[in-house]
Tab-separated table of C-alpha atoms and ligand atoms in Angstrom:
chain	number	residue	atom	x	y	z
A	147	UNK	CA	-45.767	-95.899	-38.330
A	148	UNK	CA	-49.126	-97.033	-38.700
A	149	UNK	CA	-50.130	-99.200	-35.714
A	150	UNK	CA	-49.404	-102.961	-36.211
A	151	UNK	CA	-51.966	-105.171	-37.261
A	152	UNK	CA	-53.235	-108.577	-36.942
A	153	UNK	CA	-55.507	-109.639	-40.025
A	154	UNK	CA	-58.824	-109.568	-39.472
A	155	UNK	CA	-59.507	-113.334	-38.416
A	156	UNK	CA	-56.657	-114.215	-36.370
A	157	UNK	CA	-57.572	-117.256	-34.006
A	158	UNK	CA	-56.895	-115.957	-30.331
A	159	UNK	CA	-56.329	-118.975	-28.398
A	160	UNK	CA	-55.077	-120.764	-25.855
A	161	UNK	CA	-53.680	-125.227	-25.532
A	162	UNK	CA	-53.890	-127.608	-22.844
A	163	UNK	CA	-53.183	-131.512	-22.722
A	164	UNK	CA	-55.109	-134.232	-22.134
A	165	UNK	CA	-53.272	-135.762	-19.440
A	166	UNK	CA	-52.012	-132.699	-17.800
A	167	UNK	CA	-55.691	-131.322	-17.481
A	168	UNK	CA	-58.363	-134.085	-17.642
A	169	UNK	CA	-58.272	-136.377	-14.788
A	170	UNK	CA	-60.770	-139.179	-14.264
A	171	UNK	CA	-57.661	-141.270	-15.583
A	172	UNK	CA	-59.854	-144.350	-15.550
A	173	UNK	CA	-63.192	-143.364	-15.375
A	174	UNK	CA	-65.800	-144.684	-18.202
A	175	UNK	CA	-63.637	-147.326	-19.556
A	176	UNK	CA	-60.694	-145.391	-20.493
A	177	UNK	CA	-57.085	-147.122	-21.243
A	178	UNK	CA	-53.931	-146.517	-19.346
A	179	UNK	CA	-51.422	-144.523	-21.118
A	180	UNK	CA	-47.515	-144.662	-20.758
A	181	UNK	CA	-47.775	-141.181	-18.220
A	182	UNK	CA	-50.190	-143.017	-16.368
A	183	UNK	CA	-47.641	-145.819	-15.783
A	184	UNK	CA	-44.710	-143.380	-15.844
A	185	UNK	CA	-45.877	-141.203	-12.811
A	186	UNK	CA	-46.198	-144.151	-10.251
A	187	UNK	CA	-42.267	-144.726	-10.430
A	188	UNK	CA	-41.027	-142.616	-7.194
A	189	UNK	CA	-38.843	-139.699	-7.532
A	190	UNK	CA	-39.956	-139.160	-11.811
A	191	UNK	CA	-41.964	-136.029	-11.427
A	192	UNK	CA	-42.033	-133.201	-8.759
A	193	UNK	CA	-43.359	-134.477	-5.200
A	194	UNK	CA	-44.119	-137.547	-7.100
A	195	UNK	CA	-47.166	-135.589	-8.897
A	196	UNK	CA	-49.666	-137.237	-11.140
A	197	UNK	CA	-52.403	-136.621	-13.916
A	198	UNK	CA	-54.778	-139.341	-11.942
A	199	UNK	CA	-57.160	-135.853	-11.209
A	200	UNK	CA	-55.306	-133.684	-12.931
A	201	UNK	CA	-57.445	-130.694	-13.022
A	202	UNK	CA	-60.542	-132.557	-13.375
A	203	UNK	CA	-61.251	-130.805	-16.741
A	204	UNK	CA	-63.000	-134.337	-17.128
A	205	UNK	CA	-65.452	-133.355	-15.413
A	206	UNK	CA	-65.614	-129.188	-15.319
A	207	UNK	CA	-64.845	-129.270	-18.936
A	208	UNK	CA	-68.329	-126.930	-19.197
A	209	UNK	CA	-67.372	-123.855	-16.615
A	210	UNK	CA	-64.271	-124.089	-18.927
A	211	UNK	CA	-65.554	-123.923	-21.931
A	212	UNK	CA	-68.190	-120.933	-20.328
A	213	UNK	CA	-65.255	-119.199	-19.180
A	214	UNK	CA	-63.803	-119.196	-22.349
A	215	UNK	CA	-66.376	-118.447	-24.213
A	216	UNK	CA	-66.477	-115.354	-21.422
A	217	UNK	CA	-63.225	-114.378	-22.611
A	218	UNK	CA	-63.686	-114.469	-26.432
A	219	UNK	CA	-61.255	-117.322	-27.087
A	220	UNK	CA	-61.507	-117.560	-30.838
A	221	UNK	CA	-59.882	-120.988	-31.030
A	222	UNK	CA	-59.049	-123.514	-27.644
A	223	UNK	CA	-56.295	-126.365	-28.511
A	224	UNK	CA	-56.242	-129.107	-26.532
A	225	UNK	CA	-55.652	-132.848	-27.372
A	226	UNK	CA	-57.135	-136.021	-27.224
A	227	UNK	CA	-56.486	-139.133	-25.250
A	228	UNK	CA	-55.503	-141.876	-27.387
A	229	UNK	CA	-56.227	-144.352	-24.235
A	230	UNK	CA	-59.258	-142.567	-23.180
A	231	UNK	CA	-60.962	-143.202	-27.276
A	232	UNK	CA	-58.984	-147.126	-28.079
A	233	UNK	CA	-58.006	-148.366	-24.602
A	234	UNK	CA	-56.180	-151.149	-26.325
A	235	UNK	CA	-54.941	-148.692	-28.732
A	236	UNK	CA	-56.737	-150.504	-31.709
A	237	UNK	CA	-59.962	-152.061	-31.909
A	238	UNK	CA	-63.256	-151.147	-30.737
A	239	UNK	CA	-64.077	-148.107	-29.765
A	240	UNK	CA	-64.755	-146.602	-26.267
A	241	UNK	CA	-68.125	-144.755	-27.088
A	242	UNK	CA	-68.026	-143.340	-23.801
A	243	UNK	CA	-64.586	-141.495	-24.339
A	244	UNK	CA	-65.818	-141.063	-27.500
A	245	UNK	CA	-68.898	-138.810	-26.121
A	246	UNK	CA	-67.015	-136.695	-24.003
A	247	UNK	CA	-64.811	-135.429	-27.103
A	248	UNK	CA	-68.140	-135.006	-28.558
A	249	UNK	CA	-69.717	-132.951	-26.090
A	250	UNK	CA	-66.512	-130.832	-25.579
A	251	UNK	CA	-66.222	-129.942	-29.374
A	252	UNK	CA	-69.999	-128.959	-29.397
A	253	UNK	CA	-69.591	-127.030	-25.993
A	254	UNK	CA	-66.911	-125.397	-28.443
A	255	UNK	CA	-68.723	-124.854	-31.663
A	256	UNK	CA	-72.155	-123.599	-29.520
A	257	UNK	CA	-69.760	-120.522	-28.712
A	258	UNK	CA	-68.105	-120.469	-31.690
A	259	UNK	CA	-64.722	-121.675	-30.625
A	260	UNK	CA	-62.860	-123.286	-33.187
A	261	UNK	CA	-61.658	-126.183	-32.006
A	262	UNK	CA	-57.834	-127.124	-32.383
A	263	UNK	CA	-57.302	-130.893	-32.145
A	264	UNK	CA	-53.919	-132.433	-31.249
A	265	UNK	CA	-54.032	-136.077	-32.197
A	266	UNK	CA	-51.063	-136.616	-30.139
A	267	UNK	CA	-49.582	-135.344	-27.056
A	268	UNK	CA	-47.250	-137.397	-25.529
A	269	UNK	CA	-49.347	-140.269	-23.876
A	270	UNK	CA	-49.207	-143.421	-25.917
A	271	UNK	CA	-51.614	-146.245	-24.586
A	272	UNK	CA	-49.972	-148.488	-22.465
A	273	UNK	CA	-51.438	-151.385	-24.087
A	274	UNK	CA	-49.560	-150.465	-27.126
A	275	UNK	CA	-46.181	-150.275	-24.892
A	276	UNK	CA	-46.765	-153.903	-23.386
A	277	UNK	CA	-47.706	-155.448	-26.699
A	278	UNK	CA	-44.589	-153.955	-29.015
A	279	UNK	CA	-42.561	-151.272	-27.390
A	280	UNK	CA	-44.882	-148.128	-28.830
A	281	UNK	CA	-43.184	-145.707	-30.907
A	282	UNK	CA	-39.879	-148.190	-30.892
A	283	UNK	CA	-41.593	-150.577	-33.269
A	284	UNK	CA	-42.454	-149.608	-36.730
A	285	UNK	CA	-45.878	-151.210	-35.951
A	286	UNK	CA	-46.975	-147.905	-34.423
A	287	UNK	CA	-47.620	-146.412	-37.919
A	288	UNK	CA	-50.388	-148.283	-38.387
A	289	UNK	CA	-51.810	-148.174	-35.087
A	290	UNK	CA	-51.975	-144.360	-35.152
A	291	UNK	CA	-52.904	-144.294	-38.882
A	292	UNK	CA	-55.882	-145.793	-37.344
A	293	UNK	CA	-56.758	-143.622	-34.490
A	294	UNK	CA	-56.335	-140.535	-36.545
A	295	UNK	CA	-58.138	-142.151	-39.371
A	296	UNK	CA	-61.311	-142.543	-37.211
A	297	UNK	CA	-61.028	-139.143	-35.714
A	298	UNK	CA	-60.642	-137.579	-39.130
A	299	UNK	CA	-63.855	-139.647	-40.641
A	300	UNK	CA	-65.579	-138.941	-37.139
A	301	UNK	CA	-65.278	-134.860	-36.746
A	302	UNK	CA	-64.825	-133.753	-40.141
A	303	UNK	CA	-67.120	-132.106	-39.989
A	304	UNK	CA	-66.932	-129.969	-36.842
A	305	UNK	CA	-63.160	-129.704	-36.617
A	306	UNK	CA	-60.956	-127.517	-39.284
A	307	UNK	CA	-57.504	-127.656	-37.696
A	308	UNK	CA	-55.661	-130.551	-36.201
A	309	UNK	CA	-52.665	-130.823	-35.276
A	310	UNK	CA	-50.911	-134.594	-35.694
A	311	UNK	CA	-48.008	-134.706	-32.985
A	312	UNK	CA	-46.709	-132.089	-30.412
A	313	UNK	CA	-43.275	-131.568	-29.753
A	314	UNK	CA	-41.676	-134.662	-31.212
A	315	UNK	CA	-38.242	-133.755	-30.429
A	316	UNK	CA	-39.139	-133.144	-26.653
A	317	UNK	CA	-41.052	-136.649	-26.228
A	318	UNK	CA	-37.898	-138.156	-28.029
A	319	UNK	CA	-35.436	-136.721	-26.547
A	320	UNK	CA	-36.685	-137.107	-22.768
A	321	UNK	CA	-37.676	-140.370	-23.421
A	322	UNK	CA	-34.785	-141.746	-25.724
A	323	UNK	CA	-32.271	-139.563	-24.553
A	324	UNK	CA	-32.145	-137.780	-20.917
A	325	UNK	CA	-34.641	-140.828	-19.749
A	326	UNK	CA	-36.684	-137.702	-17.994
A	327	UNK	CA	-39.978	-139.089	-19.371
A	328	UNK	CA	-41.525	-142.100	-20.377
A	329	UNK	CA	-40.176	-145.185	-21.671
A	330	UNK	CA	-37.293	-143.541	-19.163
A	331	UNK	CA	-34.066	-144.350	-21.503
A	332	UNK	CA	-30.552	-143.165	-21.250
A	333	UNK	CA	-28.428	-142.164	-24.350
A	334	UNK	CA	-30.555	-144.402	-26.918
A	335	UNK	CA	-29.195	-142.861	-29.408
A	336	UNK	CA	-29.771	-144.958	-32.749
A	337	UNK	CA	-33.181	-145.915	-30.851
A	338	UNK	CA	-33.635	-142.287	-30.549
A	339	UNK	CA	-33.220	-141.492	-34.369
A	340	UNK	CA	-35.254	-144.624	-35.657
A	341	UNK	CA	-38.167	-143.805	-33.143
A	342	UNK	CA	-38.595	-140.257	-34.521
A	343	UNK	CA	-38.060	-141.710	-38.342
A	344	UNK	CA	-41.461	-143.874	-37.026
A	345	UNK	CA	-42.707	-141.000	-35.720
A	346	UNK	CA	-42.052	-139.190	-39.115
A	347	UNK	CA	-43.819	-141.753	-41.047
A	348	UNK	CA	-46.768	-141.937	-38.844
A	349	UNK	CA	-47.123	-138.353	-38.790
A	350	UNK	CA	-46.844	-138.658	-42.410
A	351	UNK	CA	-49.474	-140.880	-43.040
A	352	UNK	CA	-52.055	-139.574	-40.869
A	353	UNK	CA	-51.309	-136.023	-43.032
A	354	UNK	CA	-52.220	-137.587	-46.873
A	355	UNK	CA	-55.043	-139.891	-44.923
A	356	UNK	CA	-56.347	-136.687	-43.313
A	357	UNK	CA	-56.425	-134.611	-47.385
A	358	UNK	CA	-57.924	-137.086	-48.862
A	359	UNK	CA	-60.578	-137.132	-46.130
A	360	UNK	CA	-60.521	-133.173	-45.635
A	361	UNK	CA	-59.149	-131.573	-47.864
A	362	UNK	CA	-59.335	-128.207	-47.086
A	363	UNK	CA	-59.091	-129.183	-43.632
A	364	UNK	CA	-55.784	-127.384	-42.239
A	365	UNK	CA	-52.969	-129.935	-40.918
A	366	UNK	CA	-49.538	-129.691	-39.391
A	367	UNK	CA	-46.566	-131.159	-36.480
A	368	UNK	CA	-46.930	-128.735	-33.325
A	369	UNK	CA	-42.716	-128.381	-33.433
A	370	UNK	CA	-40.650	-126.973	-30.432
A	371	UNK	CA	-38.977	-124.483	-31.212
A	372	UNK	CA	-36.135	-123.009	-29.851
A	373	UNK	CA	-33.943	-120.759	-32.314
A	374	UNK	CA	-30.208	-120.616	-31.721
A	375	UNK	CA	-27.891	-117.331	-32.046
A	376	UNK	CA	-24.312	-118.126	-31.966
A	377	UNK	CA	-22.433	-116.897	-28.330
A	378	UNK	CA	-19.908	-114.439	-30.941
A	379	UNK	CA	-18.974	-114.205	-34.374
A	380	UNK	CA	-15.655	-116.591	-33.746
A	381	UNK	CA	-16.317	-118.735	-36.491
A	382	UNK	CA	-16.306	-122.024	-33.748
A	383	UNK	CA	-18.723	-120.797	-32.847
A	384	UNK	CA	-21.298	-119.237	-35.573
A	385	UNK	CA	-20.273	-123.159	-36.985
A	386	UNK	CA	-21.490	-124.594	-34.057
A	387	UNK	CA	-24.811	-122.561	-34.456
A	388	UNK	CA	-25.198	-124.284	-37.450
A	389	UNK	CA	-24.243	-127.958	-36.297
A	390	UNK	CA	-27.054	-127.379	-33.545
A	391	UNK	CA	-29.890	-126.099	-35.857
A	392	UNK	CA	-29.148	-129.060	-38.057
A	393	UNK	CA	-29.284	-131.687	-35.254
A	394	UNK	CA	-31.757	-129.998	-32.639
A	395	UNK	CA	-34.460	-127.726	-35.086
A	396	UNK	CA	-34.123	-128.381	-38.799
A	397	UNK	CA	-33.841	-132.464	-37.918
A	398	UNK	CA	-37.660	-132.194	-37.409
A	399	UNK	CA	-39.265	-128.750	-39.113
A	400	UNK	CA	-37.314	-129.736	-42.422
A	401	UNK	CA	-38.731	-133.259	-42.254
A	402	UNK	CA	-42.286	-131.682	-41.877
A	403	UNK	CA	-41.577	-129.207	-44.613
A	404	UNK	CA	-39.080	-130.744	-47.152
A	405	UNK	CA	-39.390	-134.642	-46.687
A	406	UNK	CA	-35.773	-134.679	-45.551
A	407	UNK	CA	-33.350	-134.726	-43.219
A	408	UNK	CA	-30.705	-132.603	-43.542
A	409	UNK	CA	-27.417	-133.848	-45.189
A	410	UNK	CA	-25.002	-133.073	-43.186
A	411	UNK	CA	-26.353	-133.846	-39.917
A	412	UNK	CA	-27.678	-136.856	-41.096
A	413	UNK	CA	-24.015	-137.238	-42.626
A	414	UNK	CA	-22.834	-136.547	-39.363
A	415	UNK	CA	-25.008	-139.276	-37.919
A	416	UNK	CA	-24.181	-141.788	-40.536
A	417	UNK	CA	-20.594	-141.949	-39.616
A	418	UNK	CA	-21.499	-142.225	-35.487
A	419	UNK	CA	-23.691	-145.501	-36.881
A	420	UNK	CA	-27.040	-143.375	-35.297
A	421	UNK	CA	-28.650	-142.437	-38.271
A	422	UNK	CA	-31.994	-143.529	-38.873
A	423	UNK	CA	-32.883	-146.095	-41.597
A	424	UNK	CA	-34.664	-144.581	-44.189
A	425	UNK	CA	-35.642	-146.702	-47.345
A	426	UNK	CA	-36.653	-145.586	-50.345
A	427	UNK	CA	-40.720	-145.542	-50.012
A	428	UNK	CA	-40.289	-143.543	-47.088
A	429	UNK	CA	-38.376	-140.719	-48.549
A	430	UNK	CA	-41.359	-140.814	-50.968
A	431	UNK	CA	-43.875	-140.705	-48.479
A	432	UNK	CA	-42.266	-138.292	-46.373
A	433	UNK	CA	-41.794	-136.086	-49.465
A	434	UNK	CA	-45.875	-136.158	-50.093
A	435	UNK	CA	-46.679	-135.154	-46.737
A	436	UNK	CA	-45.050	-132.544	-46.641
A	437	UNK	CA	-46.299	-130.986	-49.697
A	438	UNK	CA	-49.727	-131.063	-48.125
A	439	UNK	CA	-49.295	-129.929	-45.101
A	440	UNK	CA	-50.978	-126.435	-44.189
A	441	UNK	CA	-48.961	-124.876	-41.437
A	442	UNK	CA	-45.646	-124.964	-39.181
A	443	UNK	CA	-46.921	-125.348	-35.779
A	444	UNK	CA	-44.702	-123.598	-33.332
A	445	UNK	CA	-44.478	-124.205	-29.845
A	446	UNK	CA	-41.859	-121.008	-28.434
A	447	UNK	CA	-40.999	-120.752	-25.067
A	448	UNK	CA	-37.156	-119.812	-25.476
A	449	UNK	CA	-33.959	-119.591	-27.561
A	450	UNK	CA	-30.631	-121.566	-26.930
A	451	UNK	CA	-26.966	-119.831	-27.430
A	452	UNK	CA	-24.318	-122.220	-29.388
A	453	UNK	CA	-20.821	-122.050	-28.334
A	454	UNK	CA	-18.036	-124.570	-29.962
A	455	UNK	CA	-17.576	-127.878	-27.771
A	456	UNK	CA	-14.220	-129.208	-28.000
A	457	UNK	CA	-14.075	-132.977	-27.797
A	458	UNK	CA	-12.959	-133.025	-23.681
A	459	UNK	CA	-15.712	-130.351	-23.049
A	460	UNK	CA	-19.310	-130.521	-21.729
A	461	UNK	CA	-21.053	-133.763	-22.161
A	462	UNK	CA	-23.788	-133.283	-20.056
A	463	UNK	CA	-27.618	-133.323	-21.265
A	464	UNK	CA	-28.134	-130.814	-18.648
A	465	UNK	CA	-29.491	-131.121	-14.516
A	466	UNK	CA	-33.267	-129.810	-14.993
A	467	UNK	CA	-34.717	-127.401	-12.696
A	468	UNK	CA	-38.246	-128.950	-11.844
A	469	UNK	CA	-38.205	-127.272	-8.379
A	470	UNK	CA	-38.811	-123.535	-9.302
A	471	UNK	CA	-35.059	-122.975	-7.438
A	472	UNK	CA	-33.372	-120.378	-10.068
A	473	UNK	CA	-30.176	-121.415	-10.993
A	474	UNK	CA	-30.158	-125.216	-10.756
A	475	UNK	CA	-30.304	-126.005	-14.757
A	476	UNK	CA	-27.128	-126.941	-16.084
A	477	UNK	CA	-25.409	-126.367	-19.141
A	478	UNK	CA	-25.758	-128.969	-21.488
A	479	UNK	CA	-23.678	-130.105	-24.689
A	480	UNK	CA	-22.286	-132.258	-27.169
A	481	UNK	CA	-18.332	-132.724	-27.412
A	482	UNK	CA	-16.905	-131.792	-30.352
A	483	UNK	CA	-19.955	-129.812	-31.962
A	484	UNK	CA	-21.832	-127.753	-29.352
A	485	UNK	CA	-22.710	-126.431	-25.560
A	486	UNK	CA	-25.224	-124.033	-24.325
A	487	UNK	CA	-24.133	-121.467	-22.414
A	488	UNK	CA	-26.477	-118.814	-20.856
A	489	UNK	CA	-27.280	-115.860	-22.139
A	490	UNK	CA	-26.021	-112.982	-20.354
A	491	UNK	CA	-28.170	-110.065	-22.212
A	492	UNK	CA	-31.764	-111.935	-21.253
A	493	UNK	CA	-33.757	-113.021	-18.018
A	494	UNK	CA	-35.160	-116.551	-17.166
A	495	UNK	CA	-37.738	-117.641	-14.669
A	496	UNK	CA	-37.758	-119.212	-11.519
A	497	UNK	CA	-37.285	-122.661	-13.390
A	498	UNK	CA	-34.436	-121.350	-15.121
A	499	UNK	CA	-36.368	-120.717	-19.230
A	500	UNK	CA	-34.791	-117.694	-20.905
A	501	UNK	CA	-37.438	-114.642	-21.536
A	502	UNK	CA	-36.944	-113.418	-25.125
A	503	UNK	CA	-39.938	-112.247	-26.603
A	504	UNK	CA	-37.916	-111.119	-29.936
A	505	UNK	CA	-36.999	-114.944	-30.692
A	506	UNK	CA	-40.767	-115.296	-31.399
A	507	UNK	CA	-39.832	-112.858	-34.666
A	508	UNK	CA	-37.240	-114.453	-34.972
A	509	UNK	CA	-38.863	-118.163	-35.276
A	510	UNK	CA	-41.558	-116.677	-37.136
A	511	UNK	CA	-39.297	-115.308	-39.348
A	512	UNK	CA	-36.460	-118.259	-40.358
A	513	UNK	CA	-39.933	-120.670	-40.747
A	514	UNK	CA	-41.261	-117.520	-42.947
A	515	UNK	CA	-37.709	-117.748	-44.963
A	516	UNK	CA	-37.037	-121.349	-45.225
A	517	UNK	CA	-40.390	-123.111	-45.664
A	518	UNK	CA	-42.570	-120.256	-46.738
A	519	UNK	CA	-44.913	-121.694	-44.333
A	520	UNK	CA	-48.281	-120.263	-42.800
A	521	UNK	CA	-47.643	-120.239	-39.089
A	522	UNK	CA	-49.734	-121.542	-35.992
A	523	UNK	CA	-47.823	-120.539	-32.679
A	524	UNK	CA	-49.510	-123.343	-30.599
A	525	UNK	CA	-48.086	-122.759	-27.469
A	526	UNK	CA	-46.422	-120.042	-25.696
A	527	UNK	CA	-46.509	-118.888	-22.024
A	528	UNK	CA	-45.131	-118.220	-18.367
A	529	UNK	CA	-44.215	-120.640	-16.204
A	530	UNK	CA	-44.824	-119.138	-12.964
A	531	UNK	CA	-45.515	-118.997	-9.275
A	532	UNK	CA	-49.133	-117.070	-8.528
A	533	UNK	CA	-49.912	-115.988	-4.932
A	534	UNK	CA	-54.724	-116.286	-4.512
A	535	UNK	CA	-55.261	-113.459	-1.852
A	536	UNK	CA	-57.712	-113.872	0.655
A	537	UNK	CA	-60.320	-112.490	-1.525
A	538	UNK	CA	-59.309	-114.955	-4.908
A	539	UNK	CA	-57.909	-112.607	-6.518
A	540	UNK	CA	-54.440	-113.334	-8.344
A	541	UNK	CA	-52.555	-110.409	-9.778
A	542	UNK	CA	-50.806	-112.043	-12.426
A	543	UNK	CA	-48.750	-108.716	-13.914
A	544	UNK	CA	-45.372	-110.407	-14.953
A	545	UNK	CA	-47.343	-112.717	-17.188
A	546	UNK	CA	-49.535	-109.970	-18.595
A	547	UNK	CA	-45.670	-108.556	-19.377
A	548	UNK	CA	-44.389	-111.728	-20.705
A	549	UNK	CA	-47.522	-112.067	-23.162
A	550	UNK	CA	-47.824	-108.790	-24.132
A	551	UNK	CA	-43.979	-108.548	-25.009
A	552	UNK	CA	-44.278	-111.385	-27.223
A	553	UNK	CA	-47.752	-110.769	-28.606
A	554	UNK	CA	-45.855	-107.201	-29.612
A	555	UNK	CA	-42.810	-109.421	-31.614
A	556	UNK	CA	-45.904	-111.504	-33.092
A	557	UNK	CA	-47.209	-108.461	-34.663
A	558	UNK	CA	-43.662	-107.062	-36.030
A	559	UNK	CA	-43.099	-110.898	-37.713
A	560	UNK	CA	-47.118	-110.330	-39.083
A	561	UNK	CA	-45.934	-106.777	-40.441
A	562	UNK	CA	-42.476	-108.147	-42.222
A	563	UNK	CA	-44.167	-111.042	-43.626
A	564	UNK	CA	-45.092	-113.770	-41.771
A	565	UNK	CA	-48.342	-115.499	-42.201
A	566	UNK	CA	-49.568	-116.361	-39.137
A	567	UNK	CA	-52.781	-118.001	-38.696
A	568	UNK	CA	-53.299	-118.527	-34.453
A	569	UNK	CA	-51.551	-117.535	-31.073
A	570	UNK	CA	-52.599	-119.848	-28.472
A	571	UNK	CA	-51.049	-119.140	-25.044
A	572	UNK	CA	-50.144	-122.124	-22.974
A	573	UNK	CA	-52.693	-122.526	-21.011
A	574	UNK	CA	-56.006	-121.175	-20.104
A	575	UNK	CA	-56.616	-122.835	-16.871
A	576	UNK	CA	-53.595	-123.977	-14.538
A	577	UNK	CA	-52.777	-127.499	-15.143
A	578	UNK	CA	-50.397	-130.314	-13.931
A	579	UNK	CA	-46.812	-129.564	-15.757
A	580	UNK	CA	-45.032	-132.873	-15.974
A	581	UNK	CA	-42.268	-133.146	-14.544
A	582	UNK	CA	-43.002	-129.593	-12.496
A	583	UNK	CA	-46.072	-130.374	-10.720
A	584	UNK	CA	-49.123	-128.253	-10.257
A	585	UNK	CA	-46.833	-124.936	-9.065
A	586	UNK	CA	-45.783	-123.978	-12.237
A	587	UNK	CA	-49.064	-122.227	-13.506
A	588	UNK	CA	-49.251	-121.169	-16.941
A	589	UNK	CA	-53.139	-120.615	-16.562
A	590	UNK	CA	-55.193	-117.488	-17.250
A	591	UNK	CA	-57.582	-119.298	-14.789
A	592	UNK	CA	-56.351	-120.125	-11.095
A	593	UNK	CA	-57.292	-123.575	-10.104
A	594	UNK	CA	-57.519	-124.249	-6.490
A	595	UNK	CA	-55.246	-127.410	-6.264
A	596	UNK	CA	-51.459	-128.122	-5.300
A	597	UNK	CA	-49.519	-131.371	-5.381
A	598	UNK	CA	-51.662	-132.494	-1.774
A	599	UNK	CA	-55.282	-131.860	-3.339
A	600	UNK	CA	-57.625	-128.742	-3.638
A	601	UNK	CA	-61.129	-127.317	-4.182
A	602	UNK	CA	-59.862	-127.520	-7.648
A	603	UNK	CA	-62.301	-124.084	-8.017
A	604	UNK	CA	-61.497	-121.681	-10.279
A	605	UNK	CA	-60.350	-118.127	-10.444
A	606	UNK	CA	-59.869	-115.772	-12.824
A	607	UNK	CA	-56.912	-113.954	-13.000
A	608	UNK	CA	-55.734	-110.381	-13.746
A	609	UNK	CA	-54.595	-111.886	-17.070
A	610	UNK	CA	-57.536	-113.331	-17.822
A	611	UNK	CA	-59.744	-109.523	-18.376
A	612	UNK	CA	-56.936	-108.915	-20.090
A	613	UNK	CA	-56.298	-110.902	-22.786
A	614	UNK	CA	-60.461	-110.633	-22.995
A	615	UNK	CA	-59.168	-107.133	-24.055
A	616	UNK	CA	-56.802	-108.276	-26.813
A	617	UNK	CA	-59.281	-110.292	-27.829
A	618	UNK	CA	-61.780	-107.949	-28.637
A	619	UNK	CA	-59.354	-105.117	-29.928
A	620	UNK	CA	-57.174	-107.913	-32.005
A	621	UNK	CA	-54.672	-106.828	-30.159
A	622	UNK	CA	-54.566	-103.121	-30.518
A	623	UNK	CA	-55.128	-102.687	-26.497
A	624	UNK	CA	-51.736	-103.582	-26.076
B	970	BGP	C1	-44.194	-127.747	-23.899
B	970	BGP	C2	-45.217	-128.713	-23.699
B	970	BGP	C3	-46.638	-128.697	-22.656
B	970	BGP	C4	-46.578	-127.912	-21.924
B	970	BGP	C5	-45.508	-126.509	-21.935
B	970	BGP	C6	-44.536	-126.214	-20.157
B	970	BGP	O1	-43.460	-128.899	-23.937
B	970	BGP	O2	-46.064	-129.557	-25.134
B	970	BGP	O3	-47.602	-130.678	-22.236
B	970	BGP	O4	-46.117	-128.896	-20.420
B	970	BGP	O5	-44.030	-127.321	-22.931
B	970	BGP	O6	-43.863	-127.005	-19.994
B	970	BGP	P1	-43.264	-127.240	-18.418
B	970	BGP	O7	-44.961	-128.114	-17.953
B	970	BGP	O8	-42.197	-128.182	-18.716
B	970	BGP	O9	-43.235	-126.052	-17.898
């Protein structure tokens, strides 16, 4: 067999998010976000860690971008803090906040690094939470659209790749079902679906506005896709996989790609009285936006196993391992539909996430068959404990191995017909993990900081040099 190839213009990249990296949470006129408030509640995050300083990217972005350039990164995916730009969520733009993003984008472009901008990576201005409950109100759609519109206009000649929403499935599930993220609501199923509907409409409005401003620009949403496997060929387990996919995967991807909800899942939720209200105008809007998206953004970390869950079975949303003590995750499930046991064929990380490189190929093939859309892998990476040696090295061969295996599968997916434009690792520098603090590290660049602080100095890990080689050889070095 010939050696596997990536397309010549393939975008090798890395990703971050504003709250997890920037810090400077009250500087230069920035408004507060829901996360700035949420982390103040005791016990919500690992050792009460916050992004108030994060890894100080706000002040060190030049150093960070220079490291990206040294590595040869082709694209850098980052998010914009809505509250840094619009402290009140709407109204007057904060010029100093805007200047930060102008400078960051200029810095990327100066080195030939393609900026890929996420409009919303979970930090909504607190002012909008207080004004009308944030995503719970349809009012947010217009404010999000105005925010997006401003950015499209302002950066239309500089930024070609845009992501409307990061992991809608995760932030709404954690926000309104498991209470792990703001606004910290538990099992509010009806509200959860209504909130999602508002997010879909906001995304759709933005996509349509974008295409009027940048007809040749590229836009899509980033979905946290966890492909599922049936436990075995017992039809009950096969059916639980099908239902799981409709409720946990296609519920989002079908709307982005087709503008409609999966039928049987909608019917099921309608019977329960929790389905979102969808007007004819909403449907038209969603279908129109779906016809205009350019790619499916995929954040891929792990796969799921589905097994039939009897009516008196597992009802838990699952305790999450946020400490890195292996084996503390709990099985989750929905009685009468599915539960998600562990996969005996796969190893797990210290945070109990399954490691499944082939699952990445599975994800790409599923999207290619079902939606026939190009794909951007907007996140993939390994959260691990890293050790800084006395002479400032980090020998993260486990991360190299993880990434190499995933990239190999991605190359097979390309070979097998998927149109993949970019691969962004999570993350470039170490940064704050929302619930797991600073000790769960993902970067190619080590940042000297822990929950209690640190020098914030940067050190290149072994994986930094390895990925540099991968990029230079367009994947052939693996
Ligand atoms: C994704 C988020 C990222 C990032 C990543 C790693 O869900 O989009 O922001 O945090 O997961 O997750 P964690 O930090 O929980 O390990």
